[in-house]
Coordinates of C-alpha atoms in Angstrom, one line a residue:
Chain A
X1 CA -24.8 -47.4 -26.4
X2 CA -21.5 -45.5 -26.1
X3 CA -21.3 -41.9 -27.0
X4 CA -18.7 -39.6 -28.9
X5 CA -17.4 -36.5 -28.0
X6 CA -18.6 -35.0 -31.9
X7 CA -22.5 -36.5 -31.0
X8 CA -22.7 -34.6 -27.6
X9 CA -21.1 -31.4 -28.6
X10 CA -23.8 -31.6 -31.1
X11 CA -26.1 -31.8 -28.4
X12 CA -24.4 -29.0 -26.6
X13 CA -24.6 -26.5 -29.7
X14 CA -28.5 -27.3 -30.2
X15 CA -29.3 -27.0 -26.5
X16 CA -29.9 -30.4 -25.9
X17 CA -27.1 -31.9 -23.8
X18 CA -27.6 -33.1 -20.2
X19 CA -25.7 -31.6 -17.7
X20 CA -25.3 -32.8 -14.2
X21 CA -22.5 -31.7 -11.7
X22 CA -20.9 -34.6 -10.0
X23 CA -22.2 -34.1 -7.1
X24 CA -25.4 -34.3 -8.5
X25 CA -24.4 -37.2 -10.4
X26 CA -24.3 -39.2 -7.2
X27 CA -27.9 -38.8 -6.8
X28 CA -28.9 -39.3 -10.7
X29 CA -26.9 -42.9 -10.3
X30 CA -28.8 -43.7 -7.2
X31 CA -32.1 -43.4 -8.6
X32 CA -31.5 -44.3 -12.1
X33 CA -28.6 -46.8 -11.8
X34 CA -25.8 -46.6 -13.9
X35 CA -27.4 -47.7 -17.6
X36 CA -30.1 -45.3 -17.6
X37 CA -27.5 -42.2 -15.9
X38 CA -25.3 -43.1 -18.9
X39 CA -28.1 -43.0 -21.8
X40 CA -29.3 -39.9 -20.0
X41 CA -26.5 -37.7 -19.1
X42 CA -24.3 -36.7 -21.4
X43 CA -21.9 -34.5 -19.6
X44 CA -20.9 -34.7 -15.4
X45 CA -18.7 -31.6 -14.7
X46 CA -16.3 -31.1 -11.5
X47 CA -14.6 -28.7 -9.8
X48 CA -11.6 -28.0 -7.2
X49 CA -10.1 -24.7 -5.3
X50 CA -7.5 -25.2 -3.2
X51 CA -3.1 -24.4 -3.4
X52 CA -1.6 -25.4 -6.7
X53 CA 1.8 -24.1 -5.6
X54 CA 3.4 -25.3 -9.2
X55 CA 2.1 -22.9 -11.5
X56 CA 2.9 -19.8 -13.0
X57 CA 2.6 -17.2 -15.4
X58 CA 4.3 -17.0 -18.8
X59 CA 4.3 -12.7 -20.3
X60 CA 5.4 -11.2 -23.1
X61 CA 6.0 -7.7 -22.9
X62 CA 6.5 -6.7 -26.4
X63 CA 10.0 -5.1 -27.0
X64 CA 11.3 -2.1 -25.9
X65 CA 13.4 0.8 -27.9
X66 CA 16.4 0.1 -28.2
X67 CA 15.4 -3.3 -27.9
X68 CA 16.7 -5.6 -24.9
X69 CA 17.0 -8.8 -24.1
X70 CA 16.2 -9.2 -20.6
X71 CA 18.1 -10.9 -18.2
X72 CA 17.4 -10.5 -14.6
X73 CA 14.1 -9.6 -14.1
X74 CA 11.9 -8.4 -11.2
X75 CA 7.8 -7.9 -10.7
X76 CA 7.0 -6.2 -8.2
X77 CA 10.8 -7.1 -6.6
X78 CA 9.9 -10.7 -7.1
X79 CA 12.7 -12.5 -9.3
X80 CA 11.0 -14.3 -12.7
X81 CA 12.7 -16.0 -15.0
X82 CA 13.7 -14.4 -18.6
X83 CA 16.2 -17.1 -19.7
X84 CA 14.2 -17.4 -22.6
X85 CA 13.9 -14.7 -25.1
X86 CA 13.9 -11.7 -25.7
X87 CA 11.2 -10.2 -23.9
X88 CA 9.5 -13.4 -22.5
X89 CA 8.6 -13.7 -18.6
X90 CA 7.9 -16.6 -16.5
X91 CA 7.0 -15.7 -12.9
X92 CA 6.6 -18.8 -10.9
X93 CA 3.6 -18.9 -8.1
X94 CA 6.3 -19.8 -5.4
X95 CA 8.9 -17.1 -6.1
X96 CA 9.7 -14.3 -3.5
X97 CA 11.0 -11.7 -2.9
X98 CA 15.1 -12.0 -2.6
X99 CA 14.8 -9.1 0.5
X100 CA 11.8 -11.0 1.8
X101 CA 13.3 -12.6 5.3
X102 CA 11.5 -15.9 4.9
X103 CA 11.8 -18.1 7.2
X104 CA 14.9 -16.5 9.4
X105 CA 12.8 -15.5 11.4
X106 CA 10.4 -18.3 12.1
X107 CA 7.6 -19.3 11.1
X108 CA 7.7 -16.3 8.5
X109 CA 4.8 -14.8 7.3
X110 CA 5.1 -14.8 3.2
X111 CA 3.2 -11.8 2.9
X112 CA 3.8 -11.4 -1.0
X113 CA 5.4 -13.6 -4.1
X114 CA 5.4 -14.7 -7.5
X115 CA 1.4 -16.1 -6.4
X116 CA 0.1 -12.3 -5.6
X117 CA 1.9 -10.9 -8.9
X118 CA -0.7 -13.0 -11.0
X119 CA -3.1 -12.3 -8.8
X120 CA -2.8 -8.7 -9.3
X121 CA -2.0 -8.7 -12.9
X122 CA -5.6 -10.4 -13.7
X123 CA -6.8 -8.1 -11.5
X124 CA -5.6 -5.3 -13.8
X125 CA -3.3 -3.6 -11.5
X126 CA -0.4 -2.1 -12.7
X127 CA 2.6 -4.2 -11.5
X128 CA 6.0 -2.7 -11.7
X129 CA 8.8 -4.8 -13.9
X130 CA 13.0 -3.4 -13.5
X131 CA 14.9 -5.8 -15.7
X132 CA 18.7 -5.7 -16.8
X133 CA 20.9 -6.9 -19.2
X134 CA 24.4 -7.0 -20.5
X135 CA 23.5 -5.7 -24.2
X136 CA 24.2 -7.1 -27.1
X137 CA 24.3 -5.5 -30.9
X138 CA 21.1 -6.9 -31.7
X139 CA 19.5 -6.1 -28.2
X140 CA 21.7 -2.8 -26.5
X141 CA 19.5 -1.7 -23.9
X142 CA 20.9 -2.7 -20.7
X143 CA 18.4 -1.2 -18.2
X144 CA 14.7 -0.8 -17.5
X145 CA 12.3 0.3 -15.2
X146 CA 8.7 0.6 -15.5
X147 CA 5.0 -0.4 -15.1
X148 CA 3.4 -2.9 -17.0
X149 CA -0.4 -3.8 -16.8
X150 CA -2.0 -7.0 -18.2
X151 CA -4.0 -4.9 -21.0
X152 CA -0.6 -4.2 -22.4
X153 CA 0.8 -7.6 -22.8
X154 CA 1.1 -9.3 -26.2
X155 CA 0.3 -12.8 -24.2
X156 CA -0.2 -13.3 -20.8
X157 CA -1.2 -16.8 -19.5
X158 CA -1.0 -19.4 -16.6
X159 CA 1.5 -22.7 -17.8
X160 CA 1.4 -24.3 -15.2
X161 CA 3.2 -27.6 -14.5
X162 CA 1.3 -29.6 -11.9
X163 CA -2.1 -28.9 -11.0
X164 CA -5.8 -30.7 -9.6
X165 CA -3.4 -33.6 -8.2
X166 CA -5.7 -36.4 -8.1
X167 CA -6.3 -37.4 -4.6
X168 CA -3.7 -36.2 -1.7
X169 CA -2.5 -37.0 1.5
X170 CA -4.0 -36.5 5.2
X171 CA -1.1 -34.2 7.0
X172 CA -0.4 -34.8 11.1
X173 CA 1.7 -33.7 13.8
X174 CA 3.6 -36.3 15.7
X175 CA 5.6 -34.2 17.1
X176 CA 4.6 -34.2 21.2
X177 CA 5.9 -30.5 21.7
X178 CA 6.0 -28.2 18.5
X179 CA 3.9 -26.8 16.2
X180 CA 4.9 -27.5 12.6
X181 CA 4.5 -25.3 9.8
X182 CA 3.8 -26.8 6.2
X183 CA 2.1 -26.3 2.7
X184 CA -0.3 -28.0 4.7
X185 CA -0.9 -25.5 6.8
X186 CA -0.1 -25.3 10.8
X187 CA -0.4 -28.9 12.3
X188 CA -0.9 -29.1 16.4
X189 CA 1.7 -30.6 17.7
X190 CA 0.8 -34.0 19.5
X191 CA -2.1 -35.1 16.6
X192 CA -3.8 -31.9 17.4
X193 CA -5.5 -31.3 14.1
X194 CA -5.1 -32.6 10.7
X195 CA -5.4 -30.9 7.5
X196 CA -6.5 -32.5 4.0
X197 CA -6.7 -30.7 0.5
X198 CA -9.0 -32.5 -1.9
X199 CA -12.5 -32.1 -3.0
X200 CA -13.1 -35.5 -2.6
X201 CA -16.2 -36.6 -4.9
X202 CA -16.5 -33.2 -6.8
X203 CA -12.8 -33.2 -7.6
X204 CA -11.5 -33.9 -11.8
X205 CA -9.5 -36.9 -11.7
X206 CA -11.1 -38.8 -8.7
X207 CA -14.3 -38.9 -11.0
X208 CA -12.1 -40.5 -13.7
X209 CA -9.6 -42.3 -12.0
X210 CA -8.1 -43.9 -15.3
X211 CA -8.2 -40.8 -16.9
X212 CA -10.0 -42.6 -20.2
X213 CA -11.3 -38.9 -21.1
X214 CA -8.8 -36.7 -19.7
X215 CA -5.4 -35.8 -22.2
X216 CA -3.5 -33.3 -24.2
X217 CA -6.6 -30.5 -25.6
X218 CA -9.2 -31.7 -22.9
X219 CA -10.8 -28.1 -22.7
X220 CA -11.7 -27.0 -18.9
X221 CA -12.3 -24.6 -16.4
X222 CA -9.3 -23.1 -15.4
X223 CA -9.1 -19.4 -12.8
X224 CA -12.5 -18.6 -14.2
X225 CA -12.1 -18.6 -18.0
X226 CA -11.1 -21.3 -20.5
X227 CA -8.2 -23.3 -20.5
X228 CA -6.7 -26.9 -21.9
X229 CA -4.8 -29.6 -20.8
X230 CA -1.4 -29.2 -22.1
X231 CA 0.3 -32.4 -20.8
X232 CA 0.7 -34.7 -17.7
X233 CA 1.2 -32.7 -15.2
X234 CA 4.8 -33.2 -13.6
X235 CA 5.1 -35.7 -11.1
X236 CA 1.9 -38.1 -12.5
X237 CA 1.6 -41.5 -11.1
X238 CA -0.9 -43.2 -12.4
X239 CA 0.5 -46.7 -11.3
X240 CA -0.3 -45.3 -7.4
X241 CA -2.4 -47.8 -5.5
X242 CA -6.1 -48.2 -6.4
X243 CA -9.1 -49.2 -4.1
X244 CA -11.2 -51.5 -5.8
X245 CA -13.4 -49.1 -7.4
X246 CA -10.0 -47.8 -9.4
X247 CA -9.9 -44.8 -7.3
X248 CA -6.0 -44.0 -6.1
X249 CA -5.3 -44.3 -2.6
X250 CA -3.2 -41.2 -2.7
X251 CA -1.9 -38.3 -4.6
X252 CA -1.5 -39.7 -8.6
X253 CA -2.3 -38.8 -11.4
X254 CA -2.0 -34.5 -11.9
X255 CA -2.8 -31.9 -15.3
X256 CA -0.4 -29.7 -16.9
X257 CA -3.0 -26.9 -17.4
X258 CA -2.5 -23.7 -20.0
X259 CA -4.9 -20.8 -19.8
X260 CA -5.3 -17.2 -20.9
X261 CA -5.3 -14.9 -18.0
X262 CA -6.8 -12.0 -19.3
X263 CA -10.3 -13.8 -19.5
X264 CA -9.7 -14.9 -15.5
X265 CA -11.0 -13.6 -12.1
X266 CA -9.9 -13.3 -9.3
X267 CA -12.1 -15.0 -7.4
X268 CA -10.3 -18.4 -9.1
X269 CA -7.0 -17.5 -8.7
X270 CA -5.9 -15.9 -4.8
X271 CA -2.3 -15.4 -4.2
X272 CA -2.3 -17.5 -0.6
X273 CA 0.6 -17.6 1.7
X274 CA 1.4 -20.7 3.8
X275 CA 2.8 -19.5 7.6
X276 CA 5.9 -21.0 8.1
X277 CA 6.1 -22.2 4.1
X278 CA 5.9 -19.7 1.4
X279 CA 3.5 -18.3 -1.1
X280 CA 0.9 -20.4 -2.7
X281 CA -1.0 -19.8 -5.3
X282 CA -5.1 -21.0 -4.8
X283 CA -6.3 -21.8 -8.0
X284 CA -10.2 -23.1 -9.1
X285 CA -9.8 -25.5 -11.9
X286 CA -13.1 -27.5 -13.3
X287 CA -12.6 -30.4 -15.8
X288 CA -16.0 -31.6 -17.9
X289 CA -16.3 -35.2 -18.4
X290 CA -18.3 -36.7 -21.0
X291 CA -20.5 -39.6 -20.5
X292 CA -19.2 -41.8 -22.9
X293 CA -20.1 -45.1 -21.3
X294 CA -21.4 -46.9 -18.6
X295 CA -18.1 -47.3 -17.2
X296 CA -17.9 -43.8 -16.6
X297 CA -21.6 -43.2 -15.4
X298 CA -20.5 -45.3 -12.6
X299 CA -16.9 -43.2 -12.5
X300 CA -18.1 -39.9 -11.5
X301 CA -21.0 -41.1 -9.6
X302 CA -18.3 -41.9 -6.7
X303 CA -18.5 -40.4 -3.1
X304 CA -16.9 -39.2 -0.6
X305 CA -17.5 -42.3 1.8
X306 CA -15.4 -44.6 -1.5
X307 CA -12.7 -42.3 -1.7
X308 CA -9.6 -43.0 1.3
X309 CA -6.5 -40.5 1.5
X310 CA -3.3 -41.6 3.7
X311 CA -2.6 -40.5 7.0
X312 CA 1.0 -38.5 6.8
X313 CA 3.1 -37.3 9.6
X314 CA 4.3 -34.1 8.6
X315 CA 7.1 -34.0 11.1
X316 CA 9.0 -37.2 10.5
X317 CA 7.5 -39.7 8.1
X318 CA 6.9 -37.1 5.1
X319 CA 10.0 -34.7 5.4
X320 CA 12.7 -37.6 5.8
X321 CA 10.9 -40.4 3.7
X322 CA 10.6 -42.5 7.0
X323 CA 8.0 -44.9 6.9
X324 CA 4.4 -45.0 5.5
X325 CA 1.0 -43.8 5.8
X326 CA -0.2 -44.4 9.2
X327 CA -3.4 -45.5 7.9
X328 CA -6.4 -44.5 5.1
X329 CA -9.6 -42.8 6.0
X330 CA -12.3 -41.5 3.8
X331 CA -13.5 -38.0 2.5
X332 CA -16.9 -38.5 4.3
X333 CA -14.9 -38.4 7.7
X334 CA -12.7 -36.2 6.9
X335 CA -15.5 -34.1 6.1
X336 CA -17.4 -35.1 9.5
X337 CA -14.9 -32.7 11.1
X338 CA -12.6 -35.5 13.2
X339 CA -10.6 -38.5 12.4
X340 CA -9.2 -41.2 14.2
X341 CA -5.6 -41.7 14.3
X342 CA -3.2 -44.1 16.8
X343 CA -6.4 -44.3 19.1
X344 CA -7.3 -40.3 19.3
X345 CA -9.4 -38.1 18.1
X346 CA -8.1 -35.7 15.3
X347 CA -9.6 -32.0 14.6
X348 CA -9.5 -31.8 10.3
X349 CA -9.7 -28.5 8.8
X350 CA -9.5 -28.6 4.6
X351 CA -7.4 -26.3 2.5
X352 CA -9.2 -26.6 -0.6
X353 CA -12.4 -24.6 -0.7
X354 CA -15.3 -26.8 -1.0
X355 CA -18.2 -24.2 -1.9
X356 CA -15.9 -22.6 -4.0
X357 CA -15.6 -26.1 -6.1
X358 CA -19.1 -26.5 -6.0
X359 CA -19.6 -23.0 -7.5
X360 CA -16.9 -24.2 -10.3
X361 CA -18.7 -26.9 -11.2
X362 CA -22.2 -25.2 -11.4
X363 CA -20.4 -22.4 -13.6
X364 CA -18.9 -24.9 -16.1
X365 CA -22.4 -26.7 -16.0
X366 CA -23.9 -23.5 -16.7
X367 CA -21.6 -22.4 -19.9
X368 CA -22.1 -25.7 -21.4
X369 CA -25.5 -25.7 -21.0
X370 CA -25.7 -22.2 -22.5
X371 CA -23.8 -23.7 -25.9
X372 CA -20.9 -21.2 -24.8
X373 CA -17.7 -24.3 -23.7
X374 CA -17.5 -27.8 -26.3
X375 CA -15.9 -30.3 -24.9
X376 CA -12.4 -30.9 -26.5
X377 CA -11.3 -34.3 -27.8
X378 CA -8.0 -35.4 -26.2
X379 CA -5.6 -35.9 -29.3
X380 CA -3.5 -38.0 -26.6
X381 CA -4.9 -39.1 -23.3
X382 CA -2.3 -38.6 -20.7
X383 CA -0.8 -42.2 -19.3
X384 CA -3.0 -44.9 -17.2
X385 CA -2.6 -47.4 -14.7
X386 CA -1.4 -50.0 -17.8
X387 CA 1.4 -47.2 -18.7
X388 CA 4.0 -48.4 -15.8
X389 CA 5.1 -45.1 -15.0
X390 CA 5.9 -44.4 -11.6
X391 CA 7.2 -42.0 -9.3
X392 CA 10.6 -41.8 -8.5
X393 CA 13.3 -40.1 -6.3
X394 CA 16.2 -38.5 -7.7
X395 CA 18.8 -40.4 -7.3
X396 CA 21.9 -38.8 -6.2
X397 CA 25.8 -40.0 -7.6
X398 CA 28.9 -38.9 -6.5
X399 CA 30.4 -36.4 -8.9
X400 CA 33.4 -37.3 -11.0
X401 CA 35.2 -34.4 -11.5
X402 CA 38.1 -35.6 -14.1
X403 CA 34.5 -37.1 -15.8
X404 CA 33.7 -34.1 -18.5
X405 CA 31.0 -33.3 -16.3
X406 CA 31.3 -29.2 -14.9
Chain B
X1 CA -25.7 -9.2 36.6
X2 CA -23.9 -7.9 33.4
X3 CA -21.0 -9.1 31.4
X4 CA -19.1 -6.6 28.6
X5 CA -16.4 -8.1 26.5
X6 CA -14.1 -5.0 25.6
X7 CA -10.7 -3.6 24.2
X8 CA -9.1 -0.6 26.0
X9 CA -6.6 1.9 24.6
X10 CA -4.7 3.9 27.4
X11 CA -3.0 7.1 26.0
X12 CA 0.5 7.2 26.9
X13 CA 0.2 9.6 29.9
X14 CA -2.2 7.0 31.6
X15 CA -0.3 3.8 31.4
X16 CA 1.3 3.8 35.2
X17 CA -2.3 4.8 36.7
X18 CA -4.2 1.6 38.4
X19 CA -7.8 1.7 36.4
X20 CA -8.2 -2.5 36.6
X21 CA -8.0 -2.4 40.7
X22 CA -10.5 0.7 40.9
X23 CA -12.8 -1.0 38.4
X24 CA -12.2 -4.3 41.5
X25 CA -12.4 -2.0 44.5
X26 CA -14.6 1.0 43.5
X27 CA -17.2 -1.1 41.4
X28 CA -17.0 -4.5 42.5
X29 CA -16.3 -5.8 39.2
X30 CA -14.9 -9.0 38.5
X31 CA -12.0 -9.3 35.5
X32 CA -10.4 -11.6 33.1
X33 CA -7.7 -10.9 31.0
X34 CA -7.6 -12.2 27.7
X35 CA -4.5 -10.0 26.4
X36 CA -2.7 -7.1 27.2
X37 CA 0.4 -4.9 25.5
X38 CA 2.0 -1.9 24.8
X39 CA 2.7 -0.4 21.2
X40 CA 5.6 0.9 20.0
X41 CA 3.8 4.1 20.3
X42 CA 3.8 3.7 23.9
X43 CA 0.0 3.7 23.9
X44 CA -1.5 0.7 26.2
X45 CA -4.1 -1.9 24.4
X46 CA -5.9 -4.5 27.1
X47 CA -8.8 -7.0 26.0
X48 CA -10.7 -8.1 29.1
X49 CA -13.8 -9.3 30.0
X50 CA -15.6 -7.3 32.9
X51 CA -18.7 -9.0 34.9
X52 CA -20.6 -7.6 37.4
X53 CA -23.6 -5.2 38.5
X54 CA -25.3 -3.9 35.2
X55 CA -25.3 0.2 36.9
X56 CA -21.9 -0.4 38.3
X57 CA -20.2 -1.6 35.2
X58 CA -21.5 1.1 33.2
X59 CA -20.5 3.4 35.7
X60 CA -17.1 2.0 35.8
X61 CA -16.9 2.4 32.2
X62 CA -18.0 6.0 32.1
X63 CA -15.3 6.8 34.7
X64 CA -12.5 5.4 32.8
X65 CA -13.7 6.6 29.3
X66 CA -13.8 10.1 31.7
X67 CA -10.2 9.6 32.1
X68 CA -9.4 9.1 28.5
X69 CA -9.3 5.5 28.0
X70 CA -10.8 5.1 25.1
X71 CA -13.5 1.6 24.8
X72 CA -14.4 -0.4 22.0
X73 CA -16.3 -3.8 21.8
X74 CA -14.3 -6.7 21.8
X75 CA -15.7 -8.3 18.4
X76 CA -14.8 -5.3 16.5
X77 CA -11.2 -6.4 17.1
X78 CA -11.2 -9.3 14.4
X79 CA -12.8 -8.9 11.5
X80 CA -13.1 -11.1 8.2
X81 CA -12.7 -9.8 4.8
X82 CA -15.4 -11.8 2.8
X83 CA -14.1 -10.7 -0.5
X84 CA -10.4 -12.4 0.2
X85 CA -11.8 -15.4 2.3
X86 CA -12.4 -18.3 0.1
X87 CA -13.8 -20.3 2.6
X88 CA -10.6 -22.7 2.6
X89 CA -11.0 -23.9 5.8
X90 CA -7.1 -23.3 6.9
X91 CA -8.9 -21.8 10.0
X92 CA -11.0 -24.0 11.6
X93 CA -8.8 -26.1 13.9
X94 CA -6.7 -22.8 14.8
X95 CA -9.7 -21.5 16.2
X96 CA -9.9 -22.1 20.3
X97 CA -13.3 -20.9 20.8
X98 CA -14.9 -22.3 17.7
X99 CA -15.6 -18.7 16.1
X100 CA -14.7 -19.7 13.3
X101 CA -16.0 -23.4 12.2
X102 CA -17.6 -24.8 8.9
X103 CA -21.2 -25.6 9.0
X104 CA -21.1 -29.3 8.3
X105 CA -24.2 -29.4 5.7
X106 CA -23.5 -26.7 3.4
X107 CA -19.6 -26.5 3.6
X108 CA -19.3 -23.1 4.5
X109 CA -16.8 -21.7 6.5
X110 CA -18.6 -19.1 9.3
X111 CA -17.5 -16.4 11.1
X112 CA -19.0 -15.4 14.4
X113 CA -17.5 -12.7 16.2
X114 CA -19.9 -12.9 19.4
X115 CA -17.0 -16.2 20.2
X116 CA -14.1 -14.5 19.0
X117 CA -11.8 -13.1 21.9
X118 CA -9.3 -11.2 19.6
X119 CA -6.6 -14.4 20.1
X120 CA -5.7 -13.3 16.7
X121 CA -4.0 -16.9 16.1
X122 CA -6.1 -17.2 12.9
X123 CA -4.6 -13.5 11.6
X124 CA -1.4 -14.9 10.5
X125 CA -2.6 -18.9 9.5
X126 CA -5.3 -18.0 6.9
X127 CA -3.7 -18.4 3.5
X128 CA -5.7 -15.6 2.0
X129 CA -4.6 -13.2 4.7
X130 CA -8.9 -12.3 5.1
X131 CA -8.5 -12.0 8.8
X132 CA -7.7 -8.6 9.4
X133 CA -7.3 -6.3 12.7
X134 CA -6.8 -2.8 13.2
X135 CA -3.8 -2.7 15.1

């Protein structure tokens, strides 16, 4: 008997909803089998912490006297983008400082960027903001210096483009000699460790891998307050390849998530910095996922052991487009703590925080239980496997200069 | 038999004078050097195991404390911040002594500084910068 949103956030206002995290959904499938689970439980939530390096923060200042119309614009010396208007800010999670010397001297360290700005404005530090401008008669001010502080700011929240990617690569080191450095993290030279950065059977879109609940005003868990599903994220796949339980076999489908960051914490939201890389922003997202069906009791009743990630070498294969996966293995032995790859043994080490996700998901449980988050209806679900939409490369044409084009 | 895992600051005006061969000669003690510098401040910073008779070694210690080396035990070297870790993980295959590690059942990542010998290779790899030393 299938379910609608309206029936169980009914149930959630009078108390009544069933709640399970997905983790725990694993175990209510295995003793009840899929029917029952689905009669029973109305809601399975899930959770994720790890890197989401394309996100960012979009601030409004309020206007200044004169006014100004900001051009060039620095927090905390790290360039944001104000070609928008008049006082609107986006500072992107990756950003750095232009003195910072990055990788010149290698591998740098990224001590600070656009990630540790958010990070410290929803922490309620002041953060200092110098902007210029070349004045106009509606905006004259050409020059400003001064400290803002979250409090202060008409709007201040996270848009980012591409986050809780849905399944991810495993990343390796070919290389026989060198150390690489990667968003991945350091990877031993000679297959010396390997790094992955999914939560496997407690992460959103692995536990509905068609995304039949997940769209455009899907309400979630996003830095430790509320947030919604804006859009695809960039880069979604959904026409990756699927095992045959419909899981991807790689990194597909992704959220474009919007939140308010003066209801977040910073224990959801950690400006990280990748030796070697750049800045990062960790983020904890949780997405709830209504029972609606049997189909998707036996969704988000998947484990670690049914969910495989590719084998990538960072050094060669990844960087240059050079070949493929060098082979799939599964969440449960990534998990296990070594892998096998070409015949040898492989150290893993996650980025993405499992306790931390589990703690997401058990917090999102928790508010729903308490009446306090509804689930939203999607007004759009964001594209399927039957959509066609792929992934592709730029693809790069000569320039014409007599053409028109600049 | 005794074995003390420690960090030793000479002060500038003692960093020509041979302390590790009296500690050998004098005491009897056998050594292992994990790491060894000098600051910009000219002051001189060792991390060495010592092993040998449990009177000696303290002995030995008390000598070169005497002198104005100044002694601190190794696992105070390396320390975590548990209010920036967030138990990524980043560390774990950094690690050459296993210090840090994840317990397999529960998923947490563990810190324990009795296996730590101040390599300080996880300082500069953990995303959260939570691995913090004093010098």
């Amino acid at each position: 008997m299938p379910k609608t949103y309206a029936e169980i956030n009914e149930k959630i206002r009078a108390g009544e909803a069933v709640v399970v995290t997905a983790e725990e959904m694993i175990d209510v499938v295995a003793e009840d089998g899929v029917e029952k689970a689905a009669e029973h439980v109305d809601v399975v939530t899930t959770g994720t912490f790890g890197p989401m390096c394309s996100s960012g923060a979009m601030l409004n200042t309020g206007h200044t006297t004169p006014r100004m119309r900001y051009q060039n614009v620095w927090l905390n010396e790290v360039p944001a983008y104000s070609g928008i208007a008049a006082v609107d800010v986006f500072i992107g999670a990756t950003a750095i400082p232009e003195n910072d010397p990055a990788n010149r001297d290698h591998p740098g360290l990224f001590n600070y960027g656009g990630a540790h700005v958010i990070e410290e404005l929803i922490d309620g530090r002041d953060v200092r903001m110098v902007a210029d401008s070349y004045g106009t008669d509606c905006y004259p001010r050409r020059k400003l210096d001064t400290l803002i502080n979250i409090e202060d700011l008409n709007q201040a929240y996270l848009l980012n483009p591409r986050n809780a990617y849905q399944n991810y690569g495993v990343a390796i080191n070919l290389n026989p000699d060198r150390d690489i450095y990667t968003y991945m993290g350091v990877l031993q030279a000679d297959l010396g460790s390997a790094t992955y950065c999914s939560a496997g059977q407690l992460s959103p879109l692995l536990n509905d891998p068609y995304y039949r609940t997940i769209g455009i005003g899907t309400r979630v868990f996003l830095g430790g307050g509320v947030g919604y599903v804006y859009f695809e994220g960039t880069q979604h796949n959904p026409t990756e390849a699927r095992s045959g339980n419909g899981v991807p076999m790689g990194g597909a489908g992704t959220l474009g998530l919007v939140g308010d960051m003066k209801q977040m914490s910073t224990r959801y939201v950690a400006g990280v910095s990748m030796y070697g890389y750049g800045v990062s922003l960790s983020l904890g997202v949780g997405v709830p996922i209504p029972i609606l069906d049997v189909d998707m009791a036996r969704y988000t009743a998947v484990r670690d052991d049914e969910i495989v990630a590719p084998i990538l070498d960072y050094s060669r294969n990844y960087p240059y487009n050079e070949g493929g996966a060098l082979g799939h293995v599964s969440y449960a032995q990534l998990k296990s703590g070594s892998i096998e790859v070409e015949g040898k043994s492989v150290p893993t080490a996650p980025l993405s925080s499992y306790v931390r996700a589990v703690e997401i998901a058990t917090t999102l449980k928790e508010w729903i239980l308490a009446g306090e988050f509804l689930l939203g209806e999607p007004t759009q679900l964001i594209p399927s496997a039957d959509s066609g939409q792929g992934f592709k490369r730029i693809k790069e044409r000569p320039v014409n200069n007599g053409g028109g084009a600049r | 038999m005794a074995t003390r895992r420690i960090v030793m600051h000479f002060p500038q005006t003692m960093i020509d004078e041979p302390i590790i061969s009296r500690l050998v000669r004098v005491y009897d003690l056998e050594f292992n050097i994990l790491r060894a510098s000098i600051t910009p401040k000219q002051e001189g910073l060792m991390i060495l195991v010592l092993e040998g008779d449990e009177s000696k070694l303290a002995a030995a210690l008390d000598e070169v404390q005497q002198k104005g080396v100044r002694i601190e035990p190794l696992e105070k070297e390396v320390t975590r911040n548990d209010d920036r870790c967030t138990e990524c993980g980043a560390c774990i295959t950094i690690c050459p002594t296993h210090a840090l590690a994840m317990e397999p059942d529960t998923r947490h990542v563990v810190f324990d500084p009795d296996k730590c010998i101040a390599c300080e290779l996880c300082v500069p790899v953990c995303p959260p910068r939570a691995m913090e030393t004093p010098f």
